[in-house]
Amino acid sequence: MKILICLVMALPGLFSFTANNDMMQQAREKNGQYATINGIRMYYEIHGNDGGIPLVLIHGGGSTIPSNWGTLLPLLAPCYRVIAMELQAHGRTGDRNGPESFQQDAADVAALLQYLHIRQANIVGFSDGACTTMEIAIHHPAIAHKIVLISGNYKRAGMAPGFFEGLEKATFTDMPAPLTTAYLEVNPDQQGVVNMFNKDRAKRMAFRDRTAEDMQSISVPSLVIGGDRDVITAQHFVEMSQVIPGARLAILPGNHGSFIGERLTFEAGSPMPGITAGIIRAFLDGQP
């Protein structure tokens, strides 16, 4: 019954996201909050009021809540209590005198959940957020009930050929304009968006492979989702689903983020975000 209710409530999102995005903007203005987390002032939002297991959304590099989750969040909020945050140096969240890392991001998410008195949650991460979700599942396993890894990688070789070589040469002028605009929409600080780019670039360049032992230690139900034209190879998604015990796999038509309606790759009128939301709901609401 719950899945049916959620599907009916989300049906408009399968065809048009304008109304949903307007409603979510109003909800953000009402639900946005701040907490001091590990020495930084972290911005977060809570949507929905379902009494079940909360759902945590972790954005990708260079993103904000609206730019990463503006399309998908309205399709999930009718079904769950959804917590989304902006990580260190992103959007409305402050910075610390130190590098950003997947380990620190995971510790910050864990601390936010502790602050909110949430003992366990389902966690969905996109891109860098998927890498942070893996870090949580490996080193903070008690807080993860189920995880969804969208367009993430566990080895450097999983990225498209030339990715790290291009990133090594990248400067702020290479940052995609839609992500720059999305940052400035929520935080009109030009130096802040440059700082975010530099920290994200350094974090990605410092990425190190996960060992097979790391991945095999993930004991929670896991779903790997990727695009068939993603910046991570389809073969790598297959490998991830095989190395994580019992993981499920969905490879969808689309590029990096298009099937969740992420700002940079958003395709107006595409049914894919609605389909993706349905896959995530079926996984989360299925048997433990």
Coordinates of C-alpha atoms in Angstrom, one line a residue:
M1 CA 0.0 0.0 0.0
K2 CA 2.8 2.4 0.9
I3 CA 4.5 1.9 -2.5
L4 CA 1.2 2.4 -4.3
I5 CA 0.5 5.7 -2.4
C6 CA 4.0 6.9 -3.1
L7 CA 3.7 6.1 -6.8
V8 CA 0.4 7.9 -7.1
M9 CA 1.8 11.0 -5.3
A10 CA 4.9 11.0 -7.5
L11 CA 3.2 10.5 -10.9
P12 CA 3.2 14.2 -11.9
G13 CA 7.0 14.0 -11.5
L14 CA 7.3 11.4 -14.3
F15 CA 6.2 14.0 -16.8
S16 CA 6.8 17.5 -15.5
F17 CA 9.1 18.7 -12.7
T18 CA 8.2 22.4 -12.7
A19 CA 5.5 22.2 -10.1
N20 CA 7.5 19.9 -7.9
N21 CA 10.5 22.2 -8.0
D22 CA 8.4 25.2 -7.1
M23 CA 7.0 23.4 -4.1
M24 CA 10.4 22.2 -3.1
Q25 CA 11.7 25.8 -3.3
Q26 CA 9.0 26.9 -0.9
A27 CA 9.7 23.9 1.4
R28 CA 13.4 24.7 1.4
E29 CA 12.7 28.3 2.5
K30 CA 10.7 26.8 5.4
N31 CA 12.8 23.8 6.3
G32 CA 16.4 24.9 5.9
Q33 CA 18.3 24.8 9.2
Y34 CA 21.9 25.0 10.4
A35 CA 23.9 23.0 13.0
T36 CA 27.4 23.2 14.2
I37 CA 29.0 19.9 13.0
N38 CA 32.6 19.0 13.7
G39 CA 33.5 22.7 13.8
I40 CA 31.6 23.9 10.7
R41 CA 28.2 25.5 10.3
M42 CA 26.3 22.9 8.3
Y43 CA 23.2 23.6 6.3
Y44 CA 20.6 20.9 6.1
E45 CA 16.9 20.4 5.1
I46 CA 14.3 17.9 6.3
H47 CA 11.4 17.1 4.1
G48 CA 8.5 14.7 4.5
N49 CA 7.1 13.3 7.7
D50 CA 7.0 9.5 7.2
G51 CA 7.5 7.6 10.4
G52 CA 9.7 4.9 9.0
I53 CA 13.5 4.8 8.5
P54 CA 14.8 8.2 7.4
L55 CA 16.4 8.7 4.0
V56 CA 19.6 10.7 3.8
L57 CA 20.7 12.3 0.5
I58 CA 24.4 13.1 -0.1
H59 CA 25.2 15.3 -3.1
G60 CA 28.1 15.1 -5.5
G61 CA 31.1 17.4 -5.9
G62 CA 30.4 21.0 -6.8
S63 CA 26.7 20.7 -6.0
T64 CA 24.1 22.1 -3.7
I65 CA 20.8 20.5 -2.5
P66 CA 18.8 22.2 -5.3
S67 CA 21.3 21.5 -8.1
N68 CA 21.8 17.8 -7.2
W69 CA 18.4 16.8 -5.7
G70 CA 15.9 19.4 -7.0
T71 CA 14.3 16.9 -9.3
L72 CA 14.6 13.6 -7.3
L73 CA 13.8 14.9 -3.9
P74 CA 10.2 15.8 -4.6
L75 CA 9.7 12.3 -5.8
L76 CA 11.0 10.8 -2.6
A77 CA 9.7 13.2 0.0
P78 CA 6.1 11.9 -0.1
C79 CA 7.4 8.5 1.0
Y80 CA 10.1 9.2 3.6
R81 CA 11.5 11.7 6.1
V82 CA 14.3 13.0 3.8
I83 CA 17.4 14.7 5.2
A84 CA 19.7 16.5 2.8
M85 CA 22.7 18.4 3.7
E86 CA 25.4 20.6 2.0
L87 CA 28.8 19.3 2.8
Q88 CA 31.9 21.2 3.8
A89 CA 32.5 24.4 1.6
H90 CA 29.4 23.6 -0.5
G91 CA 26.5 26.0 -0.9
R92 CA 25.4 27.4 2.5
T93 CA 27.7 25.2 4.6
G94 CA 30.9 26.7 6.1
D95 CA 34.5 25.6 5.6
R96 CA 37.2 24.5 7.9
N97 CA 41.0 25.1 7.9
G98 CA 41.8 21.8 6.3
P99 CA 41.1 19.8 3.2
E100 CA 37.8 18.2 2.3
S101 CA 38.0 14.4 2.2
F102 CA 35.6 11.5 1.8
Q103 CA 36.5 10.5 5.3
Q104 CA 35.7 13.9 6.7
D105 CA 32.5 14.2 4.8
A106 CA 31.4 10.8 6.1
A107 CA 32.2 11.8 9.7
D108 CA 30.2 15.0 9.1
V109 CA 27.2 13.1 7.9
A110 CA 27.4 10.7 10.8
A111 CA 27.7 13.7 13.3
L112 CA 24.7 15.4 11.7
L113 CA 22.6 12.2 12.2
Q114 CA 23.8 12.0 15.8
Y115 CA 22.8 15.7 16.3
L116 CA 19.3 14.9 14.9
H117 CA 19.0 11.8 17.1
I118 CA 18.8 9.5 14.1
R119 CA 20.4 6.1 14.9
Q120 CA 20.0 4.6 11.5
A121 CA 19.0 5.7 8.0
N122 CA 18.9 4.7 4.4
I123 CA 21.5 6.6 2.5
V124 CA 21.6 7.6 -1.1
G125 CA 24.7 9.2 -2.5
F126 CA 25.5 10.6 -6.0
S127 CA 29.0 10.7 -7.6
D128 CA 31.4 12.0 -4.8
G129 CA 28.4 11.5 -2.5
A130 CA 28.4 7.8 -3.5
C131 CA 32.0 7.6 -2.5
T132 CA 31.1 9.2 0.8
T133 CA 28.3 6.7 1.2
M134 CA 30.7 3.8 0.7
E135 CA 33.0 5.4 3.4
I136 CA 30.0 5.5 5.8
A137 CA 29.1 1.9 5.1
I138 CA 32.7 0.8 5.7
H139 CA 33.7 2.9 8.7
H140 CA 30.3 4.0 10.2
P141 CA 28.2 0.8 9.5
A142 CA 25.9 1.2 12.4
I143 CA 24.1 4.2 11.0
A144 CA 23.4 2.7 7.5
H145 CA 20.3 0.5 7.0
K146 CA 20.5 0.4 3.2
I147 CA 22.6 2.3 0.7
V148 CA 22.2 3.4 -2.8
L149 CA 25.4 4.3 -4.8
I150 CA 24.6 6.4 -7.8
S151 CA 27.4 7.0 -10.3
G152 CA 30.2 6.3 -7.8
N153 CA 33.4 4.5 -8.2
Y154 CA 35.7 2.5 -5.9
K155 CA 38.8 2.4 -8.1
R156 CA 40.5 5.2 -10.1
A157 CA 40.4 2.9 -13.1
G158 CA 36.7 2.9 -13.0
M159 CA 36.6 6.5 -14.4
A160 CA 36.4 7.2 -18.1
P161 CA 39.9 7.2 -19.7
G162 CA 41.6 10.6 -19.3
F163 CA 39.4 11.7 -16.4
F164 CA 42.2 12.2 -13.8
E165 CA 44.6 13.7 -16.4
G166 CA 42.0 16.3 -17.3
L167 CA 41.2 17.0 -13.7
E168 CA 44.9 17.6 -12.9
K169 CA 45.0 20.4 -15.5
A170 CA 41.6 21.9 -14.6
T171 CA 41.2 25.4 -13.2
F172 CA 38.2 27.2 -12.0
T173 CA 37.4 28.5 -15.5
D174 CA 36.7 24.8 -16.3
M175 CA 33.9 24.6 -13.7
P176 CA 30.6 24.0 -15.5
A177 CA 28.6 27.3 -15.5
P178 CA 25.3 25.6 -14.2
L179 CA 27.1 24.5 -11.0
T180 CA 28.7 27.9 -10.5
T181 CA 25.3 29.5 -10.9
A182 CA 23.7 27.0 -8.6
Y183 CA 26.2 27.8 -5.8
L184 CA 25.7 31.6 -6.2
E185 CA 21.9 31.2 -6.1
V186 CA 22.1 30.0 -2.5
N187 CA 25.4 31.8 -1.5
P188 CA 26.4 34.9 -3.4
D189 CA 30.1 34.5 -2.5
Q190 CA 32.3 34.5 -5.6
Q191 CA 35.4 33.5 -3.5
G192 CA 33.4 30.7 -1.9
V193 CA 32.5 29.0 -5.2
V194 CA 36.2 29.2 -6.2
N195 CA 37.2 27.7 -2.8
M196 CA 34.6 24.9 -3.3
F197 CA 36.1 24.1 -6.8
N198 CA 39.6 23.9 -5.4
K199 CA 38.6 21.7 -2.5
D200 CA 36.6 19.3 -4.6
R201 CA 39.4 19.1 -7.2
A202 CA 41.9 18.3 -4.5
K203 CA 39.6 15.7 -2.9
R204 CA 39.1 13.9 -6.2
M205 CA 42.8 14.0 -7.1
A206 CA 43.6 12.4 -3.7
F207 CA 41.2 9.5 -4.4
R208 CA 42.7 6.1 -3.6
D209 CA 41.3 2.7 -4.6
R210 CA 39.2 0.8 -2.2
T211 CA 40.5 -2.7 -1.5
A212 CA 38.4 -5.8 -2.2
E213 CA 38.4 -6.3 1.6
D214 CA 36.9 -2.8 2.1
M215 CA 34.1 -3.5 -0.3
Q216 CA 33.4 -7.0 0.9
S217 CA 33.1 -5.5 4.4
I218 CA 29.9 -3.7 3.4
S219 CA 27.3 -5.7 5.1
V220 CA 24.1 -3.6 4.5
P221 CA 21.8 -4.1 1.5
S222 CA 23.2 -2.1 -1.4
L223 CA 22.0 -0.9 -4.8
V224 CA 24.5 0.3 -7.5
I225 CA 23.0 2.6 -10.1
G226 CA 24.8 4.1 -13.1
G227 CA 24.3 5.5 -16.6
D228 CA 25.2 3.6 -19.7
R229 CA 27.1 6.8 -20.8
D230 CA 28.3 7.8 -17.4
V231 CA 31.8 9.2 -16.5
I232 CA 32.3 5.8 -14.8
T233 CA 32.4 2.8 -17.1
A234 CA 29.5 0.4 -17.1
Q235 CA 31.9 -2.4 -16.5
H236 CA 33.0 -0.7 -13.2
F237 CA 29.4 -0.6 -12.0
V238 CA 29.1 -4.3 -12.7
E239 CA 32.3 -4.9 -10.7
M240 CA 31.0 -2.8 -7.8
S241 CA 27.8 -4.8 -7.7
Q242 CA 29.8 -8.0 -7.7
V243 CA 32.4 -7.1 -5.0
I244 CA 29.8 -5.8 -2.5
P245 CA 28.1 -8.8 -1.0
G246 CA 24.6 -9.3 -2.3
A247 CA 24.5 -5.9 -4.1
R248 CA 21.9 -5.2 -6.7
L249 CA 22.6 -3.4 -10.0
A250 CA 20.7 -1.0 -12.3
I251 CA 22.3 0.5 -15.4
L252 CA 20.0 3.1 -16.9
P253 CA 20.1 5.0 -20.2
G254 CA 21.7 8.3 -19.5
N255 CA 24.9 10.2 -18.7
H256 CA 26.3 11.4 -15.3
G257 CA 23.2 12.5 -13.4
S258 CA 20.7 12.8 -16.2
F259 CA 18.6 10.0 -14.9
I260 CA 18.2 11.7 -11.5
G261 CA 17.6 15.2 -13.0
E262 CA 20.8 16.7 -11.7
R263 CA 21.2 20.4 -12.8
L264 CA 24.2 20.0 -15.1
T265 CA 22.7 17.1 -17.2
F266 CA 18.9 17.8 -16.7
E267 CA 16.8 16.8 -19.7
A268 CA 13.4 18.5 -19.7
G269 CA 10.5 16.2 -20.0
S270 CA 12.6 13.0 -19.4
P271 CA 10.8 10.2 -17.6
M272 CA 14.1 8.9 -16.2
P273 CA 14.1 10.6 -12.8
G274 CA 10.7 9.2 -12.1
I275 CA 11.9 5.8 -13.1
T276 CA 15.0 6.1 -11.0
A277 CA 12.9 7.2 -8.0
G278 CA 10.7 4.1 -8.5
I279 CA 13.7 1.8 -8.5
I280 CA 15.1 3.4 -5.4
R281 CA 11.7 3.2 -3.6
A282 CA 11.3 -0.5 -4.6
F283 CA 14.8 -1.2 -3.2
L284 CA 14.3 0.7 0.0
D285 CA 10.8 -0.7 0.7
G286 CA 11.6 -4.3 -0.2
Q287 CA 12.6 -7.0 2.1
P288 CA 15.6 -6.2 4.5

